[in-house]
Amino acid sequence: MRKDLRTAIRDARVHLEGAQRIAVLTGAGMSAESGIATYRDAQTGLWEKYSPEQLATAEAMSDQPDLVWSWILHQARVIRSVEPHEGHNVLGTWQRELREKNGALDIITQNIDDLHERGNADVLAHLHGSTFSFRCFECDAPSDYELQTATPEQLAARPELDQLVLEDPPPCTQCQHGFIRPNIVLFGEMLPQQAMNDALDAVRSADVALVVGTSNIVQPAASLPIAASAAGAKIIEINPNVTPLSEDADVYIADTAGNVLPELYR
Ligand code: APR
């Protein structure tokens, strides 16, 4: 439902007033104002020659482990070189406040970055995994590998893929013959079942679902606002561009996460 910005924000506040349980569903647009390009908008830098669909696959990881690992390291450094914005920080504050009132603000994200956590919010479900935890590519054993803090030069550099300094992925210390990979959901892989179950429970018990910065086209994440609505939650969408959800949302707010979330919290 399209309304002018002021009216939309006022209507959203009415739904949020007194809401005890809020589910917040975030996508790449949530991180855009921190400086991480969204999947569908990015046409520059790393994505010019390779799409995530080409590199972020188990097949690519098996065929060219050094290239994929170095690309992942680079992504991790880009993430660590940026900061959470006001929208992330507000969610952290809001979450703590609702918990004190025995309510909940459950964050369910498709993002593999750690900006919600660095905005002092707990993430209930990383539907597509996290860049900062690891397991063995062969035996699946969890790994305690920690990404080294990047040097200022590495943080400043955003090299083209063909200029990456290639590094082999570290070996698995459990099975000795495999190498480690991040716990991200590569293209063609299943989502972590526990994360999806937690997400479904949260949206079904929510009074309001805030859907922020996602194109709402990648399944099964795109089914969550529909599940929330079917269970009686009001749907508020924040996205400067319309998505397949916008028409059916109770309130659609055509602005950015960094602008709108602080307004809604106030
Ligand atoms: N604030 C809010 N929304 C924004 C902002 C912003 N500042 N900037 C961009 N957006 C919106 C865009 O309009 C777009 O609808 O964020 C959305 C980003 O869409 P995608 O790039 O498709 O990201 P997402 O929906 O998270 O993609 C889902 O696709 O490639 C896979 O696994 C990857 O997790 C990713 C999944």
Short mmCIF file of C-alpha atoms and ligand atoms in Angstrom, two decimals:
data_model
loop_
_atom_site.label_atom_id
_atom_site.label_comp_id
_atom_site.label_asym_id
_atom_site.label_seq_id
_atom_site.Cartn_x
_atom_site.Cartn_y
_atom_site.Cartn_z
CA MET A 1 0.00 0.00 0.00
CA ARG A 2 1.72 3.26 -1.12
CA LYS A 3 1.41 6.37 0.99
CA ASP A 4 3.47 9.48 1.28
CA LEU A 5 6.48 9.12 3.54
CA ARG A 6 5.17 11.04 6.56
CA THR A 7 1.84 9.22 6.53
CA ALA A 8 3.57 5.87 6.12
CA ILE A 9 5.86 6.50 9.08
CA ARG A 10 2.96 7.67 11.22
CA ASP A 11 0.94 4.54 10.33
CA ALA A 12 3.91 2.31 11.05
CA ARG A 13 4.32 3.91 14.47
CA VAL A 14 0.67 3.17 15.25
CA HIS A 15 1.26 -0.53 14.54
CA LEU A 16 4.47 -0.54 16.58
CA GLU A 17 2.99 1.21 19.58
CA GLY A 18 2.43 -1.43 22.24
CA ALA A 19 3.87 -4.22 20.06
CA GLN A 20 5.51 -6.70 22.43
CA ARG A 21 7.07 -8.93 19.80
CA ILE A 22 8.70 -7.51 16.71
CA ALA A 23 10.36 -9.65 14.04
CA VAL A 24 12.91 -7.78 11.94
CA LEU A 25 13.75 -9.40 8.60
CA THR A 26 16.79 -7.87 6.96
CA GLY A 27 18.52 -8.22 3.60
CA ALA A 28 21.46 -6.67 1.81
CA GLY A 29 19.85 -3.20 1.79
CA MET A 30 20.27 -3.12 5.58
CA SER A 31 24.06 -3.03 5.10
CA ALA A 32 24.06 -0.71 2.07
CA GLU A 33 24.45 2.52 4.05
CA SER A 34 27.43 1.01 5.86
CA GLY A 35 29.11 0.66 2.47
CA ILE A 36 28.52 -2.95 1.49
CA ALA A 37 27.06 -3.18 -2.00
CA THR A 38 23.80 -5.12 -2.33
CA TYR A 39 23.73 -8.19 -4.58
CA ARG A 40 21.41 -6.86 -7.19
CA ASP A 41 22.70 -3.29 -7.26
CA ALA A 42 26.42 -4.03 -7.37
CA GLN A 43 27.80 -3.71 -10.85
CA THR A 44 31.28 -2.57 -9.96
CA GLY A 45 34.50 -3.83 -8.42
CA LEU A 46 34.47 -7.49 -7.57
CA TRP A 47 31.16 -8.17 -9.23
CA GLU A 48 32.18 -6.83 -12.62
CA LYS A 49 33.83 -10.04 -13.72
CA TYR A 50 32.40 -12.63 -11.37
CA SER A 51 28.95 -12.86 -9.89
CA PRO A 52 28.43 -14.40 -6.45
CA GLU A 53 26.53 -17.14 -8.27
CA GLN A 54 29.77 -18.07 -10.05
CA LEU A 55 32.14 -17.95 -7.09
CA ALA A 56 30.02 -18.72 -4.06
CA THR A 57 29.29 -22.32 -4.98
CA ALA A 58 30.54 -25.62 -3.54
CA GLU A 59 31.70 -26.54 -7.04
CA ALA A 60 33.88 -23.44 -7.36
CA MET A 61 35.24 -24.02 -3.85
CA SER A 62 36.22 -27.54 -4.83
CA ASP A 63 37.70 -26.58 -8.23
CA GLN A 64 39.54 -23.42 -7.20
CA PRO A 65 39.81 -23.39 -3.41
CA ASP A 66 42.51 -20.68 -3.38
CA LEU A 67 40.48 -18.30 -5.54
CA VAL A 68 37.25 -18.77 -3.60
CA TRP A 69 39.01 -18.61 -0.21
CA SER A 70 40.88 -15.44 -1.17
CA TRP A 71 37.63 -13.90 -2.40
CA ILE A 72 35.93 -14.79 0.89
CA LEU A 73 38.85 -13.30 2.85
CA HIS A 74 38.53 -10.17 0.78
CA GLN A 75 34.79 -9.97 1.46
CA ALA A 76 35.45 -10.47 5.17
CA ARG A 77 37.97 -7.63 5.13
CA VAL A 78 35.52 -5.36 3.34
CA ILE A 79 32.92 -6.15 6.00
CA ARG A 80 35.40 -5.47 8.81
CA SER A 81 36.39 -2.19 7.17
CA VAL A 82 32.90 -0.72 7.55
CA GLU A 83 30.83 0.21 10.58
CA PRO A 84 27.21 -0.42 11.56
CA HIS A 85 24.98 2.60 10.88
CA GLU A 86 22.35 4.24 13.04
CA GLY A 87 19.71 1.73 11.91
CA HIS A 88 21.78 -1.19 13.25
CA ASN A 89 22.45 0.62 16.52
CA VAL A 90 18.80 1.48 17.03
CA LEU A 91 17.81 -2.17 16.63
CA GLY A 92 20.27 -3.11 19.40
CA THR A 93 18.80 -0.52 21.76
CA TRP A 94 15.23 -1.42 20.84
CA GLN A 95 15.94 -5.13 21.42
CA ARG A 96 17.30 -4.52 24.92
CA GLU A 97 14.35 -2.29 25.77
CA LEU A 98 11.72 -4.82 24.67
CA ARG A 99 13.51 -7.61 26.55
CA GLU A 100 13.33 -5.56 29.73
CA LYS A 101 9.56 -5.46 29.21
CA ASN A 102 9.45 -9.24 28.59
CA GLY A 103 8.97 -8.66 24.91
CA ALA A 104 11.27 -9.50 22.02
CA LEU A 105 12.82 -8.03 18.93
CA ASP A 106 13.95 -11.01 16.88
CA ILE A 107 16.40 -10.29 14.08
CA ILE A 108 16.36 -12.65 11.13
CA THR A 109 18.87 -11.76 8.46
CA GLN A 110 19.90 -12.95 5.04
CA ASN A 111 23.15 -11.06 5.48
CA ILE A 112 26.40 -12.91 6.09
CA ASP A 113 28.05 -9.86 7.64
CA ASP A 114 28.25 -9.11 11.37
CA LEU A 115 26.89 -5.55 11.36
CA HIS A 116 23.84 -6.35 13.51
CA GLU A 117 26.10 -7.92 16.13
CA ARG A 118 28.46 -4.95 16.00
CA GLY A 119 25.40 -2.72 16.48
CA ASN A 120 25.00 -4.60 19.80
CA ALA A 121 22.03 -6.66 18.69
CA ASP A 122 21.68 -10.44 18.93
CA VAL A 123 20.75 -12.15 15.69
CA LEU A 124 18.21 -14.95 16.11
CA ALA A 125 18.80 -16.45 12.67
CA HIS A 126 21.50 -15.95 10.06
CA LEU A 127 19.49 -17.62 7.30
CA HIS A 128 22.39 -17.58 4.83
CA GLY A 129 25.08 -18.21 7.44
CA SER A 130 27.95 -16.06 8.62
CA THR A 131 31.29 -15.09 7.11
CA PHE A 132 32.98 -15.30 10.50
CA SER A 133 32.47 -18.92 11.50
CA PHE A 134 34.02 -21.95 9.81
CA ARG A 135 33.84 -25.70 9.31
CA CYS A 136 35.68 -28.33 7.29
CA PHE A 137 34.71 -28.53 3.62
CA GLU A 138 35.27 -32.33 3.75
CA CYS A 139 34.33 -33.69 7.18
CA ASP A 140 32.06 -30.84 8.33
CA ALA A 141 33.79 -30.59 11.73
CA PRO A 142 33.41 -27.12 13.23
CA SER A 143 36.62 -25.12 13.11
CA ASP A 144 37.86 -22.57 15.62
CA TYR A 145 39.74 -20.74 12.86
CA GLU A 146 39.62 -17.01 13.37
CA LEU A 147 40.13 -14.52 10.61
CA GLN A 148 43.20 -12.45 11.33
CA THR A 149 42.58 -8.78 11.80
CA ALA A 150 43.27 -7.12 8.50
CA THR A 151 46.04 -4.60 8.13
CA PRO A 152 45.03 -0.99 7.34
CA GLU A 153 46.39 -1.55 3.80
CA GLN A 154 44.21 -4.61 3.34
CA LEU A 155 41.22 -2.75 4.68
CA ALA A 156 41.78 0.20 2.37
CA ALA A 157 42.32 -1.99 -0.69
CA ARG A 158 39.36 -3.17 -2.69
CA PRO A 159 41.19 -5.05 -5.39
CA GLU A 160 39.70 -6.50 -8.52
CA LEU A 161 39.36 -10.24 -8.31
CA ASP A 162 42.21 -10.80 -10.73
CA GLN A 163 44.46 -8.70 -8.47
CA LEU A 164 43.75 -10.72 -5.35
CA VAL A 165 46.77 -12.26 -3.70
CA LEU A 166 45.77 -15.92 -3.72
CA GLU A 167 45.97 -17.84 -0.46
CA ASP A 168 45.14 -21.49 0.16
CA PRO A 169 42.39 -22.16 2.68
CA PRO A 170 43.75 -23.44 6.01
CA PRO A 171 43.72 -27.23 6.53
CA CYS A 172 41.18 -28.88 8.83
CA THR A 173 42.78 -29.84 12.15
CA GLN A 174 40.29 -32.69 12.64
CA CYS A 175 40.43 -34.82 9.50
CA GLN A 176 43.83 -33.49 8.34
CA HIS A 177 42.99 -33.76 4.63
CA GLY A 178 40.11 -31.31 4.18
CA PHE A 179 40.30 -27.52 4.18
CA ILE A 180 38.05 -25.11 5.95
CA ARG A 181 35.23 -23.00 4.55
CA PRO A 182 33.04 -20.32 6.06
CA ASN A 183 29.60 -21.25 7.39
CA ILE A 184 27.83 -19.39 4.61
CA VAL A 185 25.15 -20.97 2.50
CA LEU A 186 26.71 -21.34 -0.92
CA PHE A 187 24.48 -21.17 -3.98
CA GLY A 188 22.71 -24.48 -4.45
CA GLU A 189 23.04 -25.45 -0.76
CA MET A 190 20.22 -25.88 1.76
CA LEU A 191 19.58 -23.27 4.43
CA PRO A 192 20.46 -24.24 8.01
CA GLN A 193 17.26 -25.92 9.23
CA GLN A 194 17.53 -24.62 12.80
CA ALA A 195 17.80 -21.01 11.59
CA MET A 196 14.73 -21.43 9.38
CA ASN A 197 12.73 -23.06 12.22
CA ASP A 198 13.70 -20.28 14.65
CA ALA A 199 12.75 -17.69 12.03
CA LEU A 200 9.34 -19.27 11.43
CA ASP A 201 8.61 -19.46 15.17
CA ALA A 202 9.57 -15.80 15.56
CA VAL A 203 7.48 -14.47 12.67
CA ARG A 204 4.46 -16.54 13.71
CA SER A 205 4.51 -15.09 17.21
CA ALA A 206 5.24 -11.51 16.14
CA ASP A 207 2.80 -8.61 16.47
CA VAL A 208 4.70 -6.72 13.77
CA ALA A 209 7.20 -7.82 11.14
CA LEU A 210 9.61 -5.13 9.89
CA VAL A 211 10.97 -6.16 6.50
CA VAL A 212 14.07 -4.10 5.76
CA GLY A 213 16.24 -3.90 2.65
CA THR A 214 15.44 -7.14 0.90
CA SER A 215 14.28 -7.63 -2.67
CA ASN A 216 11.93 -10.36 -1.37
CA ILE A 217 12.69 -12.64 -4.27
CA VAL A 218 15.05 -15.23 -2.79
CA GLN A 219 13.28 -18.20 -1.23
CA PRO A 220 12.69 -19.40 1.39
CA ALA A 221 13.45 -16.06 3.11
CA ALA A 222 10.80 -14.35 0.98
CA SER A 223 8.14 -16.65 2.44
CA LEU A 224 8.69 -15.34 5.99
CA PRO A 225 6.70 -12.07 5.70
CA ILE A 226 3.85 -14.09 4.20
CA ALA A 227 3.97 -16.54 7.14
CA ALA A 228 4.01 -13.57 9.54
CA SER A 229 1.00 -11.98 7.89
CA ALA A 230 -0.92 -15.27 7.82
CA ALA A 231 -0.35 -15.56 11.58
CA GLY A 232 -1.76 -12.08 12.16
CA ALA A 233 1.32 -9.83 12.22
CA LYS A 234 1.24 -6.38 10.67
CA ILE A 235 3.82 -6.05 7.91
CA ILE A 236 5.90 -2.89 7.61
CA GLU A 237 8.32 -2.78 4.70
CA ILE A 238 11.28 -0.38 4.50
CA ASN A 239 12.88 -0.20 1.08
CA PRO A 240 13.52 2.74 -1.27
CA ASN A 241 12.39 0.49 -4.14
CA VAL A 242 9.18 -1.47 -4.39
CA THR A 243 9.37 -5.26 -4.16
CA PRO A 244 6.86 -8.05 -4.72
CA LEU A 245 5.86 -7.59 -1.05
CA SER A 246 5.19 -3.82 -1.13
CA GLU A 247 1.65 -3.95 -2.46
CA ASP A 248 0.54 -6.40 0.24
CA ALA A 249 2.44 -4.83 3.15
CA ASP A 250 0.26 -3.04 5.72
CA VAL A 251 2.67 -0.12 5.45
CA TYR A 252 5.31 0.39 2.76
CA ILE A 253 7.92 3.04 3.58
CA ALA A 254 9.90 4.16 0.53
CA ASP A 255 13.12 5.21 2.24
CA THR A 256 16.35 3.73 3.54
CA ALA A 257 16.99 1.63 6.64
CA GLY A 258 19.33 4.26 8.09
CA ASN A 259 16.71 6.98 7.75
CA VAL A 260 13.60 5.08 8.77
CA LEU A 261 14.60 2.78 11.66
CA PRO A 262 15.64 5.65 13.98
CA GLU A 263 12.39 7.44 13.10
CA LEU A 264 10.29 4.39 13.97
CA TYR A 265 12.14 3.85 17.24
CA ARG A 266 11.61 7.45 18.28
N1 APR B 1 17.80 0.71 2.82
C1 APR B 1 16.84 -0.21 2.60
N2 APR B 1 16.79 -0.97 1.49
C2 APR B 1 17.74 -0.78 0.56
C3 APR B 1 18.77 0.19 0.72
C4 APR B 1 18.78 0.94 1.92
N3 APR B 1 19.71 1.86 2.16
N4 APR B 1 19.58 0.13 -0.38
C5 APR B 1 19.08 -0.81 -1.19
N5 APR B 1 17.97 -1.37 -0.63
C6 APR B 1 17.13 -2.46 -1.14
C7 APR B 1 17.08 -2.59 -2.64
O1 APR B 1 16.05 -1.77 -3.17
C8 APR B 1 16.77 -4.08 -2.81
O2 APR B 1 15.37 -4.31 -2.82
O3 APR B 1 17.74 -3.65 -0.69
C9 APR B 1 17.35 -4.72 -1.55
C10 APR B 1 18.58 -5.56 -1.80
O4 APR B 1 18.20 -6.65 -2.56
P1 APR B 1 19.21 -7.84 -2.86
O5 APR B 1 20.50 -7.29 -3.33
O6 APR B 1 18.45 -8.78 -3.72
O7 APR B 1 19.48 -8.45 -1.42
P2 APR B 1 18.67 -9.55 -0.64
O8 APR B 1 17.21 -9.40 -0.77
O9 APR B 1 19.27 -9.58 0.73
O10 APR B 1 19.14 -10.83 -1.43
C11 APR B 1 18.86 -12.05 -0.92
O11 APR B 1 20.25 -13.08 -2.57
O12 APR B 1 22.19 -13.30 -3.78
C12 APR B 1 21.46 -13.74 -2.72
O13 APR B 1 22.28 -14.89 -0.85
C13 APR B 1 22.19 -13.60 -1.40
O14 APR B 1 21.36 -13.09 0.79
C14 APR B 1 21.31 -12.73 -0.57
C15 APR B 1 19.96 -13.02 -1.19
#
